[in-house]
mmCIF file of C-alpha atoms in Angstrom:
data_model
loop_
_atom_site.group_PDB
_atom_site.id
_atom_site.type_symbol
_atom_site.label_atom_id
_atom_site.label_comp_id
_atom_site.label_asym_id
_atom_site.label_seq_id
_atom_site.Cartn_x
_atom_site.Cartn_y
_atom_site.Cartn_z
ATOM 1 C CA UNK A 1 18.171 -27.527 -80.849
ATOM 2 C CA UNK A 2 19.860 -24.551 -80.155
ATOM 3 C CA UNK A 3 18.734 -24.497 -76.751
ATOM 4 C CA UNK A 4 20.872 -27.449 -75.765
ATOM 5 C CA UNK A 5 24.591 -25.998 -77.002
ATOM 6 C CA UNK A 6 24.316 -24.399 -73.512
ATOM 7 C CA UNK A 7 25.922 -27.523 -72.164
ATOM 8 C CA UNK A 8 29.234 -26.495 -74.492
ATOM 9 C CA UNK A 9 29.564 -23.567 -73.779
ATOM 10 C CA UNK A 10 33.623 -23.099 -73.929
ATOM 11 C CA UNK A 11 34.058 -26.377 -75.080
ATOM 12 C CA UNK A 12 32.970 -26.415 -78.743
ATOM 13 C CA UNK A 13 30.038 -28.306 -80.613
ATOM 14 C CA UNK A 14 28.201 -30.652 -78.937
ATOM 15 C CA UNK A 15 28.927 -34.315 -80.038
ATOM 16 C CA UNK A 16 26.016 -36.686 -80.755
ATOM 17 C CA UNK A 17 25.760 -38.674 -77.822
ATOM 18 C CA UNK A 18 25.829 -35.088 -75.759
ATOM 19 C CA UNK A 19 23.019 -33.809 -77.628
ATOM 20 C CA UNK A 20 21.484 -37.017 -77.118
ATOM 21 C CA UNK A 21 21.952 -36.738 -73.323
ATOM 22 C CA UNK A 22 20.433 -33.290 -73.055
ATOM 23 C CA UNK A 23 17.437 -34.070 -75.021
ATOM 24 C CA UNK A 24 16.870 -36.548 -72.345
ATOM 25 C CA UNK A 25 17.087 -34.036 -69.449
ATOM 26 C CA UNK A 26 15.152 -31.937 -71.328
ATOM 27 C CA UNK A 27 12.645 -34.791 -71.474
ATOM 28 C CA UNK A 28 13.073 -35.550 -68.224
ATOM 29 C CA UNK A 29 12.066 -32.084 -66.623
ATOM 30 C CA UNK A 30 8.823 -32.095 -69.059
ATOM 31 C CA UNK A 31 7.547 -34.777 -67.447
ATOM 32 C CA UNK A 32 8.753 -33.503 -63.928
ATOM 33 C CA UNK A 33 6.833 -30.071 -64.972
ATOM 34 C CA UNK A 34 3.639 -32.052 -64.465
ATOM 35 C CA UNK A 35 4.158 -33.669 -61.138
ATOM 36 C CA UNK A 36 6.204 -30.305 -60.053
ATOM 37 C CA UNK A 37 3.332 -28.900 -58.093
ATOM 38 C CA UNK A 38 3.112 -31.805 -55.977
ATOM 39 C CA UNK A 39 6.843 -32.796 -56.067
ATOM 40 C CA UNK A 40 6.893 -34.072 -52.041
ATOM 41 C CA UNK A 41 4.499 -36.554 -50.566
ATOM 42 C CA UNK A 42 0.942 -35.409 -52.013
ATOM 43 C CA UNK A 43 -0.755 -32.251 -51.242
ATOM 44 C CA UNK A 44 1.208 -32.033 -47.885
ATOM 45 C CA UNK A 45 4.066 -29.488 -48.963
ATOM 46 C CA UNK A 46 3.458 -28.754 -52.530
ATOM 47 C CA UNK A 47 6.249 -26.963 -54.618
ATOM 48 C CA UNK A 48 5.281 -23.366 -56.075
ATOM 49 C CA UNK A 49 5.419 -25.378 -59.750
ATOM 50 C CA UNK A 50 7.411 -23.154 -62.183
ATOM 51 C CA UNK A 51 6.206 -21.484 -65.585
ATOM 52 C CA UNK A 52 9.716 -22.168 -67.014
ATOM 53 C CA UNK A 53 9.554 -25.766 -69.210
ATOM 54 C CA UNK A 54 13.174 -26.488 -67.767
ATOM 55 C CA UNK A 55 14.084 -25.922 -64.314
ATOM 56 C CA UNK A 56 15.756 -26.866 -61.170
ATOM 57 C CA UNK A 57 14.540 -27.415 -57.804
ATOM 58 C CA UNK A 58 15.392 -28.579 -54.191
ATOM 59 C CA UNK A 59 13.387 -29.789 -51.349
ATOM 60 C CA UNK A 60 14.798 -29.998 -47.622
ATOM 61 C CA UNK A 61 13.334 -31.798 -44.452
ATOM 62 C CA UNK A 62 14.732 -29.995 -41.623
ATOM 63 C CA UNK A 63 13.854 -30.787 -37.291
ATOM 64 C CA UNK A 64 14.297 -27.716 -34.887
ATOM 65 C CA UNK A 65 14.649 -28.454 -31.262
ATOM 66 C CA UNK A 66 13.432 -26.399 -28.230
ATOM 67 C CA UNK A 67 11.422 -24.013 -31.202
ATOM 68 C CA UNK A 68 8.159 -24.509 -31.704
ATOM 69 C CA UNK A 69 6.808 -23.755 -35.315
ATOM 70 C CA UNK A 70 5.882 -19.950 -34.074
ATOM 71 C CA UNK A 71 9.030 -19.414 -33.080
ATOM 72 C CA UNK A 72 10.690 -20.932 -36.281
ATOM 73 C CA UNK A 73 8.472 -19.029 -38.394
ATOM 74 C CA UNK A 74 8.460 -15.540 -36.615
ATOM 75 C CA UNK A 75 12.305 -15.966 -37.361
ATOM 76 C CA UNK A 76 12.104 -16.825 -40.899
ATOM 77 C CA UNK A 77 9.331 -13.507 -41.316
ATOM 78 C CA UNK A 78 11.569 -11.374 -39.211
ATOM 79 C CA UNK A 79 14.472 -12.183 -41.777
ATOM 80 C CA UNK A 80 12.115 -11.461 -44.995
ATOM 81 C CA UNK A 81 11.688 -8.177 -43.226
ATOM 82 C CA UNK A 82 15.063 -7.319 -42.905
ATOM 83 C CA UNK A 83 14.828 -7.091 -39.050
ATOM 84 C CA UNK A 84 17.735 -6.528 -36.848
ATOM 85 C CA UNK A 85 19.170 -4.907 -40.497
ATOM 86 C CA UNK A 86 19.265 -8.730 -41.529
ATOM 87 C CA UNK A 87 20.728 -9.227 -44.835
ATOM 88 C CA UNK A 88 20.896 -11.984 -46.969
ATOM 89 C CA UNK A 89 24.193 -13.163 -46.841
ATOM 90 C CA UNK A 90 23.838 -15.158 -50.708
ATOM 91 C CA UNK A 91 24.471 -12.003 -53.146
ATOM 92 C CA UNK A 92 22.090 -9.677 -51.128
ATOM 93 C CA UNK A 93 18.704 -11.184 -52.508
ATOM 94 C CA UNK A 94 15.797 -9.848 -51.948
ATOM 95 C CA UNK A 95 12.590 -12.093 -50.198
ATOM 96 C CA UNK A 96 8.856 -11.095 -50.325
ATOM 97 C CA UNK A 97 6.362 -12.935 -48.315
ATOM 98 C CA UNK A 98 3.102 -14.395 -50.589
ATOM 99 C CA UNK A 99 1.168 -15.631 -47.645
ATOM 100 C CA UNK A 100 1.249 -17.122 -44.138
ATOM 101 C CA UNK A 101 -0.648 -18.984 -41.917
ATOM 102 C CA UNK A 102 0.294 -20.872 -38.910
ATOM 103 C CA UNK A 103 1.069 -23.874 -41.096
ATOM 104 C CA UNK A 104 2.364 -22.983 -44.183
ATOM 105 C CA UNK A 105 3.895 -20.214 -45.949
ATOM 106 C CA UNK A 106 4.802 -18.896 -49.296
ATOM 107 C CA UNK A 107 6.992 -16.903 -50.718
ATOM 108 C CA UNK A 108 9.919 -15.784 -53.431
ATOM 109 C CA UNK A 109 13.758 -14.660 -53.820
ATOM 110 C CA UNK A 110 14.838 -12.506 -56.243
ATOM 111 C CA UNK A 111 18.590 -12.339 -56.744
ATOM 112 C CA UNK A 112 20.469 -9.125 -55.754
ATOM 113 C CA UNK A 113 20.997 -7.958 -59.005
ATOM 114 C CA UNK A 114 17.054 -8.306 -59.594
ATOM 115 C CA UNK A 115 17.191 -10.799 -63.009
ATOM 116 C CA UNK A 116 15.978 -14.097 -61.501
ATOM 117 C CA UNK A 117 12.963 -15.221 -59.275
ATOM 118 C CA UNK A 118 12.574 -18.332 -57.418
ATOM 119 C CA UNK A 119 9.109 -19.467 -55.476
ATOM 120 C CA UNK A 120 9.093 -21.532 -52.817
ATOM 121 C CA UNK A 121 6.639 -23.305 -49.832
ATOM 122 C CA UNK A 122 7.177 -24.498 -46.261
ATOM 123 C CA UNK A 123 5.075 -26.429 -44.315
ATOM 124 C CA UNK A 124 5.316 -26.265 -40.337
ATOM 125 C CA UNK A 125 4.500 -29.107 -38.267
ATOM 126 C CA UNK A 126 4.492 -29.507 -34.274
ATOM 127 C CA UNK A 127 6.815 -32.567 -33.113
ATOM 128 C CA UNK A 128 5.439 -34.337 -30.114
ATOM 129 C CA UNK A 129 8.936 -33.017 -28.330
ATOM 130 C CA UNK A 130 8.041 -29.545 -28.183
ATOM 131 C CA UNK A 131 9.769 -28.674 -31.862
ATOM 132 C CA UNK A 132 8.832 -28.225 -35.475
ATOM 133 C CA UNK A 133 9.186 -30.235 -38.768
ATOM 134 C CA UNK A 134 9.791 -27.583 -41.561
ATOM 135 C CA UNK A 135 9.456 -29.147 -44.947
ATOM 136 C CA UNK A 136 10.341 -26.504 -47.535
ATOM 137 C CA UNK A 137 10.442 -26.610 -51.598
ATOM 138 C CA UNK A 138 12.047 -23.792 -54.002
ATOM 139 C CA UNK A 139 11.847 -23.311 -57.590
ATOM 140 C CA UNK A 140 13.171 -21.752 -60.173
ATOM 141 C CA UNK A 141 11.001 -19.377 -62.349
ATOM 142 C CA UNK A 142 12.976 -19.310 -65.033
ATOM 143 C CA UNK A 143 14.655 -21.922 -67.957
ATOM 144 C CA UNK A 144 17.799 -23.297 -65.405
ATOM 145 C CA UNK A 145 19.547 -26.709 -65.903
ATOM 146 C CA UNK A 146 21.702 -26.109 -62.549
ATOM 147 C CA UNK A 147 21.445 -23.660 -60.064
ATOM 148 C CA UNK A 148 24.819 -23.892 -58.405
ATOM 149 C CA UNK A 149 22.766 -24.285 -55.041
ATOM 150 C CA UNK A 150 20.610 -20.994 -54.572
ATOM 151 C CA UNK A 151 17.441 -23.054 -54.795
ATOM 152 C CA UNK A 152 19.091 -24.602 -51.612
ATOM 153 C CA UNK A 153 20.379 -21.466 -50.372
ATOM 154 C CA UNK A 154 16.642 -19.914 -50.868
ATOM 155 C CA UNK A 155 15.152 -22.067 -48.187
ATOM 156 C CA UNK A 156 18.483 -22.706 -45.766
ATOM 157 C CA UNK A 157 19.285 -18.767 -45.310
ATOM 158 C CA UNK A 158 15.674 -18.094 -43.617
ATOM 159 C CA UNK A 159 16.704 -20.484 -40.540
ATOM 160 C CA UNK A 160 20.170 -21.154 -40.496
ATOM 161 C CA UNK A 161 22.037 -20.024 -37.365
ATOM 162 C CA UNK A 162 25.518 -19.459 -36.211
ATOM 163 C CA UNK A 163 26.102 -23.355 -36.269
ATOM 164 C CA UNK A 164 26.696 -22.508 -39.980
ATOM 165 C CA UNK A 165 27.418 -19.285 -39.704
ATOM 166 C CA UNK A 166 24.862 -17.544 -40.929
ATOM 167 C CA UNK A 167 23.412 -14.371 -39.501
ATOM 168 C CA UNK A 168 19.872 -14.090 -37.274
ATOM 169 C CA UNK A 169 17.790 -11.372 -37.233
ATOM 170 C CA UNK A 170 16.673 -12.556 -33.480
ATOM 171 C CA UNK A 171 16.547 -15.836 -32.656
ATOM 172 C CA UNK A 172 19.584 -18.305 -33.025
ATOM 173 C CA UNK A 173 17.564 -21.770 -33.832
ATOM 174 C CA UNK A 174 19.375 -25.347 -33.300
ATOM 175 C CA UNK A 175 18.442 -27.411 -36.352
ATOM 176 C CA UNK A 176 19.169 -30.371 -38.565
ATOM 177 C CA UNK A 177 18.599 -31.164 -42.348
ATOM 178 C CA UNK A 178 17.642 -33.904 -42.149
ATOM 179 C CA UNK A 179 17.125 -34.526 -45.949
ATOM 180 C CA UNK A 180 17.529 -32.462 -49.020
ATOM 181 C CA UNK A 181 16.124 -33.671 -52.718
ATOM 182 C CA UNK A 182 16.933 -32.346 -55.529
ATOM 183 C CA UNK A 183 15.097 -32.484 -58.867
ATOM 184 C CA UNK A 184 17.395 -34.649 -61.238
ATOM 185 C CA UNK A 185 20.085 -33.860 -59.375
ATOM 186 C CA UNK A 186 20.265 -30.878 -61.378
ATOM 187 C CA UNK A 187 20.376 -28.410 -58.000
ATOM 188 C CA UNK A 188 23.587 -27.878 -55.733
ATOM 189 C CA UNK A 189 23.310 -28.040 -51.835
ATOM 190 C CA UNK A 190 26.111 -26.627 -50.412
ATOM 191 C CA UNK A 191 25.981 -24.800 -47.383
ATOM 192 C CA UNK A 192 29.501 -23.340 -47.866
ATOM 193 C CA UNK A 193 28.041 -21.604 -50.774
ATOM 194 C CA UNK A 194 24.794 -20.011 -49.431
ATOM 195 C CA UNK A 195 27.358 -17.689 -47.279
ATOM 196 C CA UNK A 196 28.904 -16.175 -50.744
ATOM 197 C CA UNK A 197 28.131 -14.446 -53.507
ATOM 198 C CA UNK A 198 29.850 -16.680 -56.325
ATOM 199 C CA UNK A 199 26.236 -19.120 -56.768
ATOM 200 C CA UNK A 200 24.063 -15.873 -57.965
ATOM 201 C CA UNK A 201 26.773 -14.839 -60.451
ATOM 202 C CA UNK A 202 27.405 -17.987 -61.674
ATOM 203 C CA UNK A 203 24.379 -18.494 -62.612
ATOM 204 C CA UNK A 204 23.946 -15.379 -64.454
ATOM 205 C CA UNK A 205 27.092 -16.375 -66.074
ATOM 206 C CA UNK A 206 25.183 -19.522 -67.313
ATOM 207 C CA UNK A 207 22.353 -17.710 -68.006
ATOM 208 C CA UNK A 208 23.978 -15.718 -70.410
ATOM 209 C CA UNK A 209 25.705 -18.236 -72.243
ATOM 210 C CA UNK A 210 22.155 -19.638 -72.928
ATOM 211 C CA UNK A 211 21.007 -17.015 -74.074
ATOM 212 C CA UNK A 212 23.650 -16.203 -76.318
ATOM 213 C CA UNK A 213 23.484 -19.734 -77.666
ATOM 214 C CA UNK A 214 19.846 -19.181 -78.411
ATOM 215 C CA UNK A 215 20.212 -15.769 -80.027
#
């Protein structure tokens, strides 16, 4: 039970009806756990799947125009690589490629200050205009009942552009999200954050009150 005090931390005990609630969630993402490999339409753009038995999660949809899905993904490798001294701009993380192919690729974030991994998949496909679909999916890798957005931030850094202000390493693409899903609502998705480096230490705030509570 002690797991689930993390929800008070600051304010006290946990009432009955809150513990109730977050043995729910907890419920919840155990049964999520099981369909997290294939969280988004099938086997077409599974999610890495996470060895943590709580975590968070967000999926985004996102249309670039005039870019086909070489360009889009040179851009997104070129980042990883820290081309053009490209730097993530959430916290300074640190990306590592797992694989690539023209249609899909793989990879993971670790946070600047090196405690917490995240995985996460794209899937590239040609639109009949000439641009590419990009449906991408990160998870946590560790126990994480919010993630104040860096799941988001994981997949949004690699191809945003200066129409959010974010930095290139060589190609500026034009782009719209057109959806973002998160997994019980339990991940953040805002942009404003993913420029900043208050998500990352936020969440190793929360980490830490968990695992003080658990100690």
């Amino acid at each position: 039970a002690k797991a689930y005090m993390v929800a008070s931390a600051g304010r006290g005990p946990l009432t009955l009806p809150q513990q109730a609630t977050m043995y729910a969630l907890a419920l919840l993402a155990l049964l999520a756990r099981g369909a997290g490999a294939h969280w988004w339409n099938g086997d077409k753009c599974p999610c890495p799947g996470s060895d943590a038995w709580v975590f968070t999660g967000t999926m985004v949809d996102t249309h670039f125009e005039g870019a086909t899905c070489a360009v889009v993904q040179a851009e997104m490798l070129a980042r990883i690589a820290g081309e053009q001294l490209w730097e993530d701009p959430h916290n300074g993380g640190s990306y590592k490629v797992i694989s690539a192919s023209m249609d899909r690729m793989e990879a993971e974030r670790r946070t600047g200050d090196g405690k917490y991994l995240d995985k996460m998949v794209f899937h590239f496909t040609e639109t009949f205009n000439g641009g590419c679909e990009v449906k991408g999916c990160s998870q946590s890798q560790v126990f994480s009942l919010m993630d104040f957005s860096t799941n988001f931030c994981n997949l949004h850094n690699l191809y945003c552009g200066s129409m959010d202000g974010c930095p290139i390493a060589s190609t500026d693409l034009v782009y719209k999200e057109r959806s973002h899903t998160t997994l019980y609502n339990w991940g953040g998705m805002n942009k404003r954050t993913c420029l900043g480096k208050s998500t990352d230490s936020l969440r190793g705030a929360a980490a830490s009150e968990q695992a003080a509570q658990q100690a």
